[in-house]
CSV table of C-alpha atoms in Angstrom, one decimal:
chain,number,residue,atom,x,y,z
A,1,MET,CA,4.8,-64.0,0.7
A,2,VAL,CA,1.6,-62.0,0.7
A,3,ASN,CA,-1.4,-64.0,1.8
A,4,HIS,CA,-4.1,-62.9,-0.7
A,5,CYS,CA,-6.8,-65.1,0.9
A,6,ALA,CA,-6.2,-63.5,4.3
A,7,MET,CA,-6.4,-60.0,2.7
A,8,LYS,CA,-9.7,-60.9,1.0
A,9,THR,CA,-11.2,-62.2,4.2
A,10,THR,CA,-10.1,-59.0,6.0
A,11,LYS,CA,-11.6,-56.8,3.2
A,12,ILE,CA,-15.0,-58.7,3.5
A,13,ILE,CA,-15.1,-58.2,7.2
A,14,ILE,CA,-14.3,-54.4,6.9
A,15,MET,CA,-17.0,-54.0,4.2
A,16,SER,CA,-19.5,-55.8,6.3
A,17,ALA,CA,-18.8,-53.6,9.2
A,18,ILE,CA,-19.2,-50.5,7.1
A,19,ALA,CA,-22.5,-51.8,5.7
A,20,VAL,CA,-23.8,-52.5,9.3
A,21,ALA,CA,-22.7,-49.0,10.4
A,22,ALA,CA,-24.4,-47.4,7.4
A,23,GLY,CA,-27.6,-49.3,8.1
A,24,SER,CA,-27.6,-48.3,11.7
A,25,CYS,CA,-27.0,-44.6,11.0
A,26,GLY,CA,-29.2,-44.1,8.0
A,27,ARG,CA,-28.5,-44.1,4.3
A,28,ILE,CA,-26.3,-41.3,2.8
A,29,ASP,CA,-27.7,-40.3,-0.5
A,30,ALA,CA,-25.6,-39.5,-3.5
A,31,VAL,CA,-24.8,-35.8,-3.7
A,32,THR,CA,-27.1,-33.8,-6.0
A,33,SER,CA,-26.3,-30.8,-8.2
A,34,PRO,CA,-27.6,-27.5,-6.9
A,35,GLU,CA,-29.5,-26.8,-10.2
A,36,ASP,CA,-32.4,-25.1,-8.4
A,37,PHE,CA,-30.1,-22.3,-7.2
A,38,ASP,CA,-30.3,-19.0,-9.0
A,39,VAL,CA,-29.4,-15.4,-8.4
A,40,VAL,CA,-31.5,-12.3,-9.5
A,41,CYS,CA,-29.9,-8.9,-9.3
A,42,LEU,CA,-32.3,-6.0,-9.0
A,43,THR,CA,-29.9,-3.6,-10.9
A,44,GLU,CA,-26.7,-4.2,-12.7
A,45,THR,CA,-25.7,-0.5,-12.9
A,46,VAL,CA,-25.0,1.4,-9.7
A,47,LYS,CA,-23.0,4.2,-8.4
A,48,ALA,CA,-19.9,3.7,-6.3
A,49,GLY,CA,-20.8,3.2,-2.7
A,50,GLU,CA,-24.4,2.1,-3.4
A,51,THR,CA,-25.6,-1.3,-2.2
A,52,VAL,CA,-26.6,-4.0,-4.7
A,53,ARG,CA,-29.0,-6.7,-3.5
A,54,PHE,CA,-28.8,-10.2,-5.0
A,55,ARG,CA,-31.9,-12.4,-4.4
A,56,PHE,CA,-31.5,-16.2,-4.2
A,57,SER,CA,-33.7,-19.1,-5.0
A,58,GLY,CA,-32.9,-22.6,-4.0
A,59,ASP,CA,-31.0,-23.8,-0.9
A,60,PRO,CA,-27.6,-25.2,-1.6
A,61,ASP,CA,-25.3,-26.3,1.2
A,62,VAL,CA,-22.7,-23.7,0.5
A,63,ILE,CA,-22.7,-20.3,-1.3
A,64,SER,CA,-19.5,-18.4,-2.1
A,65,PHE,CA,-19.1,-14.9,-3.6
A,66,TYR,CA,-16.4,-13.2,-5.7
A,67,SER,CA,-16.9,-9.5,-6.2
A,68,GLY,CA,-14.4,-9.1,-9.0
A,69,GLU,CA,-12.2,-6.8,-7.0
A,70,VAL,CA,-8.5,-7.3,-6.3
A,71,GLY,CA,-8.1,-10.1,-3.7
A,72,ASN,CA,-11.6,-11.4,-4.4
A,73,ASP,CA,-11.5,-12.1,-8.2
A,74,HIS,CA,-12.4,-15.6,-9.4
A,75,ASP,CA,-10.0,-15.2,-12.3
A,76,TYR,CA,-7.0,-15.2,-9.9
A,77,ILE,CA,-7.9,-18.1,-7.6
A,78,SER,CA,-4.7,-19.8,-8.7
A,79,GLY,CA,-2.6,-16.8,-7.8
A,80,ARG,CA,-1.8,-13.3,-8.8
A,81,VAL,CA,1.6,-12.0,-9.9
A,82,VAL,CA,1.5,-8.2,-10.6
A,83,THR,CA,3.8,-5.4,-11.7
A,84,PRO,CA,3.0,-2.6,-9.2
A,85,GLU,CA,3.7,1.1,-9.3
A,86,TYR,CA,5.6,2.8,-6.5
A,87,VAL,CA,4.9,6.3,-5.2
A,88,LEU,CA,6.3,8.6,-2.6
A,89,THR,CA,4.2,11.1,-0.7
A,90,PHE,CA,4.6,13.4,2.3
A,91,ASP,CA,3.2,16.5,4.0
A,92,GLU,CA,5.2,19.7,3.9
A,93,GLN,CA,5.1,22.9,6.1
A,94,VAL,CA,6.8,26.1,4.9
A,95,ILE,CA,6.7,29.2,7.1
A,96,ASP,CA,8.2,32.7,7.4
A,97,GLY,CA,10.7,32.9,4.5
A,98,LYS,CA,11.0,34.3,1.0
A,99,GLN,CA,13.7,32.0,-0.5
A,100,LYS,CA,12.6,29.7,-3.4
A,101,ASP,CA,13.4,26.1,-4.0
A,102,GLN,CA,14.9,25.4,-0.7
A,103,LEU,CA,13.7,21.8,-0.5
A,104,SER,CA,14.7,19.0,-2.9
A,105,VAL,CA,13.9,15.3,-3.0
A,106,LEU,CA,16.5,12.9,-4.5
A,107,VAL,CA,16.9,9.2,-4.9
A,108,SER,CA,19.9,6.9,-5.4
A,109,ASP,CA,21.0,3.3,-5.1
A,110,LYS,CA,24.2,4.0,-3.1
A,111,GLU,CA,24.7,2.7,0.4
A,112,PHE,CA,26.2,5.2,2.9
A,113,PRO,CA,27.4,3.1,5.8
A,114,GLU,CA,28.8,6.1,7.6
A,115,LEU,CA,27.0,9.1,6.1
A,116,THR,CA,28.8,12.4,6.1
A,117,TRP,CA,27.9,15.7,4.5
A,118,GLU,CA,30.9,15.4,2.2
A,119,GLU,CA,29.8,12.0,0.9
A,120,ALA,CA,26.2,13.0,0.4
A,121,SER,CA,26.9,16.4,-1.3
A,122,SER,CA,29.7,15.0,-3.6
A,123,TYR,CA,27.9,11.9,-4.8
A,124,ASP,CA,27.0,12.4,-8.5
A,125,GLY,CA,24.5,9.6,-8.7
A,126,TRP,CA,21.5,11.4,-7.1
A,127,ILE,CA,18.4,11.5,-9.2
A,128,ASP,CA,16.4,14.7,-8.5
A,129,ILE,CA,12.6,13.9,-8.4
A,130,SER,CA,11.6,17.3,-6.8
A,131,ASN,CA,9.5,18.2,-9.9
A,132,ARG,CA,7.3,15.1,-9.4
A,133,PHE,CA,5.8,16.7,-6.3
A,134,ASN,CA,3.7,19.8,-5.8
A,135,LEU,CA,6.2,21.4,-3.4
A,136,LEU,CA,5.1,24.5,-1.5
A,137,GLY,CA,6.5,28.0,-2.3
A,138,PRO,CA,8.0,30.5,0.1
A,139,GLY,CA,6.0,30.9,3.3
A,140,LYS,CA,5.7,34.7,3.1
A,141,GLU,CA,4.3,34.3,-0.5
A,142,THR,CA,1.8,31.5,0.0
A,143,GLY,CA,0.7,32.4,3.5
A,144,ILE,CA,0.1,28.7,4.1
A,145,ARG,CA,1.4,27.7,7.5
A,146,SER,CA,-0.3,24.3,7.8
A,147,TYR,CA,1.0,20.9,6.7
A,148,THR,CA,0.0,20.3,3.2
A,149,ASN,CA,0.2,17.1,1.2
A,150,VAL,CA,2.5,17.5,-1.8
A,151,GLY,CA,1.0,14.7,-4.0
A,152,TYR,CA,2.2,11.3,-5.1
A,153,ALA,CA,5.5,11.0,-7.0
A,154,ASP,CA,5.7,7.9,-9.2
A,155,ILE,CA,9.2,6.3,-8.9
A,156,SER,CA,8.4,3.1,-10.8
A,157,ASP,CA,10.8,4.0,-13.5
A,158,LEU,CA,13.7,3.8,-11.0
A,159,VAL,CA,12.9,0.2,-10.1
A,160,THR,CA,15.0,-1.2,-13.0
A,161,SER,CA,15.6,-4.8,-12.0
A,162,GLU,CA,13.7,-7.6,-10.3
A,163,THR,CA,15.2,-6.5,-6.9
A,164,THR,CA,16.2,-2.8,-6.6
A,165,SER,CA,17.5,-1.0,-3.6
A,166,LEU,CA,16.9,2.7,-3.3
A,167,ASN,CA,17.4,5.4,-0.7
A,168,ILE,CA,15.7,8.8,-0.5
A,169,ALA,CA,17.2,12.1,0.5
A,170,ILE,CA,15.6,15.3,1.5
A,171,ARG,CA,17.9,18.2,0.9
A,172,TYR,CA,17.5,21.7,2.4
A,173,THR,CA,19.5,24.7,1.3
A,174,ALA,CA,19.5,28.3,2.3
A,175,THR,CA,21.5,31.3,1.2
A,176,PRO,CA,22.8,33.7,3.9
A,177,PHE,CA,19.9,35.5,5.6
A,178,SER,CA,19.3,39.2,4.9
A,179,SER,CA,16.3,41.5,4.8
A,180,GLY,CA,14.1,40.5,1.8
A,181,ASN,CA,16.0,37.2,1.6
A,182,GLU,CA,14.7,35.4,4.6
A,183,ALA,CA,15.0,31.6,4.7
A,184,ASN,CA,12.0,29.4,5.3
A,185,ILE,CA,11.5,26.9,8.1
A,186,ILE,CA,10.6,23.7,6.3
A,187,ARG,CA,9.2,20.6,8.1
A,188,VAL,CA,8.3,17.3,6.5
A,189,LYS,CA,6.1,14.5,8.1
A,190,ASN,CA,3.9,11.6,7.0
A,191,PHE,CA,6.5,10.4,4.6
A,192,TYR,CA,5.4,7.1,2.9
A,193,VAL,CA,6.4,4.8,0.1
A,194,LYS,CA,3.3,3.1,-1.2
A,195,SER,CA,2.7,0.4,-3.8
A,196,LYS,CA,-0.1,1.0,-6.2
A,197,TYR,CA,-2.0,-1.7,-8.2
A,198,ASN,CA,-5.3,-1.4,-9.9
A,199,GLY,CA,-5.9,2.0,-8.3
A,200,THR,CA,-5.4,0.7,-4.8
A,201,LEU,CA,-2.6,2.2,-2.6
A,202,THR,CA,-0.9,0.1,0.0
A,203,ASP,CA,1.6,1.4,2.6
A,204,LEU,CA,5.0,-0.2,1.9
A,205,TYR,CA,7.3,1.9,4.0
A,206,SER,CA,6.5,4.4,6.8
A,207,TRP,CA,8.5,6.5,9.3
A,208,SER,CA,10.1,3.7,11.3
A,209,ASP,CA,11.3,1.9,8.1
A,210,PHE,CA,13.4,4.8,6.7
A,211,GLY,CA,16.1,5.0,9.3
A,212,TRP,CA,16.6,8.7,8.6
A,213,ASN,CA,20.1,10.2,9.2
A,214,MET,CA,20.7,14.0,8.9
A,215,VAL,CA,24.1,15.6,8.1
A,216,THR,CA,24.7,19.4,7.9
A,217,LYS,CA,27.4,21.5,6.3
A,218,PHE,CA,27.4,24.2,9.0
A,219,PRO,CA,27.2,24.0,12.8
A,220,GLN,CA,23.7,23.9,14.3
A,221,GLN,CA,22.7,25.7,17.5
A,222,SER,CA,20.8,23.5,19.9
A,223,SER,CA,17.9,26.0,20.4
A,224,ARG,CA,17.2,26.4,16.6
A,225,ALA,CA,18.5,23.2,15.2
A,226,SER,CA,17.7,21.3,12.0
A,227,GLU,CA,16.9,17.9,13.4
A,228,ILE,CA,15.0,14.7,13.1
A,229,GLN,CA,12.2,14.7,15.7
A,230,GLU,CA,11.6,11.1,16.4
A,231,ASN,CA,8.7,11.7,18.9
A,232,ASN,CA,6.8,13.9,16.4
A,233,LYS,CA,8.0,11.9,13.3
A,234,VAL,CA,9.1,15.2,11.7
A,235,ILE,CA,12.1,16.2,9.8
A,236,GLN,CA,12.8,19.9,10.6
A,237,ASN,CA,15.1,22.2,8.5
A,238,ARG,CA,15.8,25.7,9.6
A,239,LEU,CA,18.4,28.4,9.7
A,240,GLY,CA,20.2,29.3,12.9
A,241,TRP,CA,20.1,32.7,14.4
A,242,GLY,CA,22.3,35.0,16.4
A,243,ASN,CA,26.0,35.1,17.2
A,244,LYS,CA,28.0,31.9,17.3
A,245,GLU,CA,29.3,30.8,20.7
A,246,ASP,CA,32.9,30.8,19.4
A,247,GLY,CA,32.7,34.4,18.2
A,248,SER,CA,33.2,33.5,14.5
A,249,GLY,CA,30.1,35.3,13.2
A,250,THR,CA,26.4,34.7,13.0
A,251,TYR,CA,24.6,31.5,12.2
A,252,GLN,CA,22.4,33.2,9.7
A,253,ALA,CA,25.4,34.4,7.7
A,254,ASP,CA,26.4,30.7,6.9
A,255,GLY,CA,23.2,29.7,5.2
A,256,ALA,CA,22.5,26.0,5.2
A,257,ASP,CA,23.0,22.8,3.3
A,258,ASN,CA,21.4,19.8,5.1
A,259,TRP,CA,21.0,16.2,3.8
A,260,THR,CA,18.5,13.8,5.5
A,261,VAL,CA,19.0,10.4,3.9
A,262,SER,CA,17.1,7.1,4.5
A,263,LYS,CA,18.7,3.7,4.5
A,264,LEU,CA,18.4,1.5,1.4
A,265,LEU,CA,14.9,0.3,0.8
A,266,ALA,CA,14.0,-2.8,-1.2
A,267,PHE,CA,11.7,-2.8,-4.2
A,268,ARG,CA,10.6,-5.7,-6.4
A,269,LYS,CA,9.6,-5.2,-10.0
A,270,THR,CA,6.9,-7.9,-9.7
A,271,LEU,CA,5.0,-9.0,-6.6
A,272,ASP,CA,3.4,-12.4,-5.9
A,273,MET,CA,0.1,-11.5,-4.1
A,274,GLY,CA,-1.0,-15.1,-3.7
A,275,PRO,CA,-4.4,-16.5,-4.7
A,276,ASP,CA,-7.6,-14.5,-4.4
A,277,HIS,CA,-10.2,-15.9,-2.0
A,278,ALA,CA,-14.0,-16.0,-2.0
A,279,ILE,CA,-16.3,-14.5,0.6
A,280,GLY,CA,-18.4,-17.1,2.3
A,281,ILE,CA,-22.1,-16.4,2.3
A,282,LYS,CA,-23.5,-19.7,3.5
A,283,GLY,CA,-22.0,-22.8,5.1
A,284,VAL,CA,-23.4,-26.3,5.5
A,285,ASN,CA,-24.8,-25.7,8.9
A,286,ASP,CA,-26.3,-22.3,8.2
A,287,VAL,CA,-29.9,-21.6,7.6
A,288,LYS,CA,-31.2,-20.8,4.2
A,289,LYS,CA,-30.1,-17.5,2.7
A,290,ASP,CA,-32.6,-15.5,0.6
A,291,SER,CA,-30.4,-12.6,-0.4
A,292,TYR,CA,-27.0,-10.9,-0.2
A,293,GLU,CA,-25.9,-7.3,-0.3
A,294,TYR,CA,-22.7,-5.7,-1.4
A,295,SER,CA,-21.2,-2.4,-2.6
A,296,TRP,CA,-18.2,-1.3,-4.6
A,297,ASP,CA,-16.1,1.8,-3.6
A,298,ARG,CA,-14.4,2.2,-7.0
A,299,PRO,CA,-16.0,2.7,-10.4
A,300,GLY,CA,-15.4,-0.1,-12.9
A,301,THR,CA,-16.9,-3.2,-14.5
A,302,TYR,CA,-16.9,-6.2,-12.2
A,303,ASN,CA,-17.4,-9.8,-13.0
A,304,VAL,CA,-19.3,-11.2,-10.1
A,305,ILE,CA,-19.3,-14.9,-9.4
A,306,PHE,CA,-21.6,-16.9,-7.2
A,307,ILE,CA,-20.7,-20.6,-6.6
A,308,ALA,CA,-23.3,-22.9,-5.1
A,309,LYS,CA,-22.3,-26.3,-3.8
A,310,ASN,CA,-24.0,-29.4,-2.4
A,311,VAL,CA,-21.6,-31.6,-0.4
A,312,ASN,CA,-21.6,-34.8,1.6
A,313,ILE,CA,-19.3,-37.7,2.2
A,314,ASN,CA,-20.0,-39.0,-1.3
A,315,GLY,CA,-18.6,-35.8,-3.0
A,316,CYS,CA,-19.4,-32.3,-4.1
A,317,LYS,CA,-21.3,-30.8,-7.0
A,318,GLU,CA,-21.5,-27.1,-7.8
A,319,LYS,CA,-23.2,-24.5,-10.0
A,320,VAL,CA,-21.5,-21.2,-11.1
A,321,ILE,CA,-23.5,-18.1,-11.8
A,322,LYS,CA,-21.8,-15.0,-13.4
A,323,ILE,CA,-23.2,-11.5,-13.3
A,324,THR,CA,-21.6,-8.3,-14.7
A,325,ILE,CA,-21.9,-5.2,-12.5
A,326,ASP,CA,-21.2,-1.7,-13.9
A,327,VAL,CA,-20.2,0.7,-11.1
A,328,GLN,CA,-20.2,4.3,-12.1
A,329,GLU,CA,-18.9,7.5,-10.5
């Protein structure tokens, strides 16, 4: 049986102890609302990259800031689930040749556990996305010998389910070499898959994630090989040259048909980015803040939020101030 009298006596003793402690340490006042806090913005229209100064009045215990950008937007403090775009990009080098359309970029959802040239070339599920890039022309026509970015190819339409697995293939073909029909040497590097949301690109997959595997139709000579150069992070495609060691002809008479295929990569139709968070401007133990400066890199209209709080053991009271900032080009 519960002894209510004993419980009551114990409660009185505890409350008395608390009262004595409070009296010895000083009285803790009720928390007050930070109504005297205010923010004045010197200009609400700026250019991207320019600094905006916000001037403060009042001295709350805590000041927090939301810029309105992704990751720092007060509207998403409970979480952010987004539908991103997915893009591919890489740098291409094309030198020496005259043949057109030697490089193709393709995508499929097929797994190749033991990739062979026959498997890759005979599979009819490849989706050719070459025209989504600005691929370089023949080396002897363009005269461009440096690596050049070929743009960003949107593949969001290929992510058709909540979880989609895709692999990427780089195909290099060359017809037999002859005067006026010289094959190009084509190299690819800086290959990335990126997610894109609200204009912001984020690296999703880079070189070490692709697990590239190259297969070729014709024999390759070691000194002029098409190959994956792991140290340089480069995929090199080229035509062989000279007589074959077995006496069966020349390497250049074969032409080329090479497939460099990645492993399957996972894509999600929606991404849970978690909650957005504030930037802390002032904490309880910090000195008074008179102003704060911030700049936005991207044009747009941003809903800026300042939250002022007074806090102590008795609770917390806050004041929210909203300002709209127009960031122009």
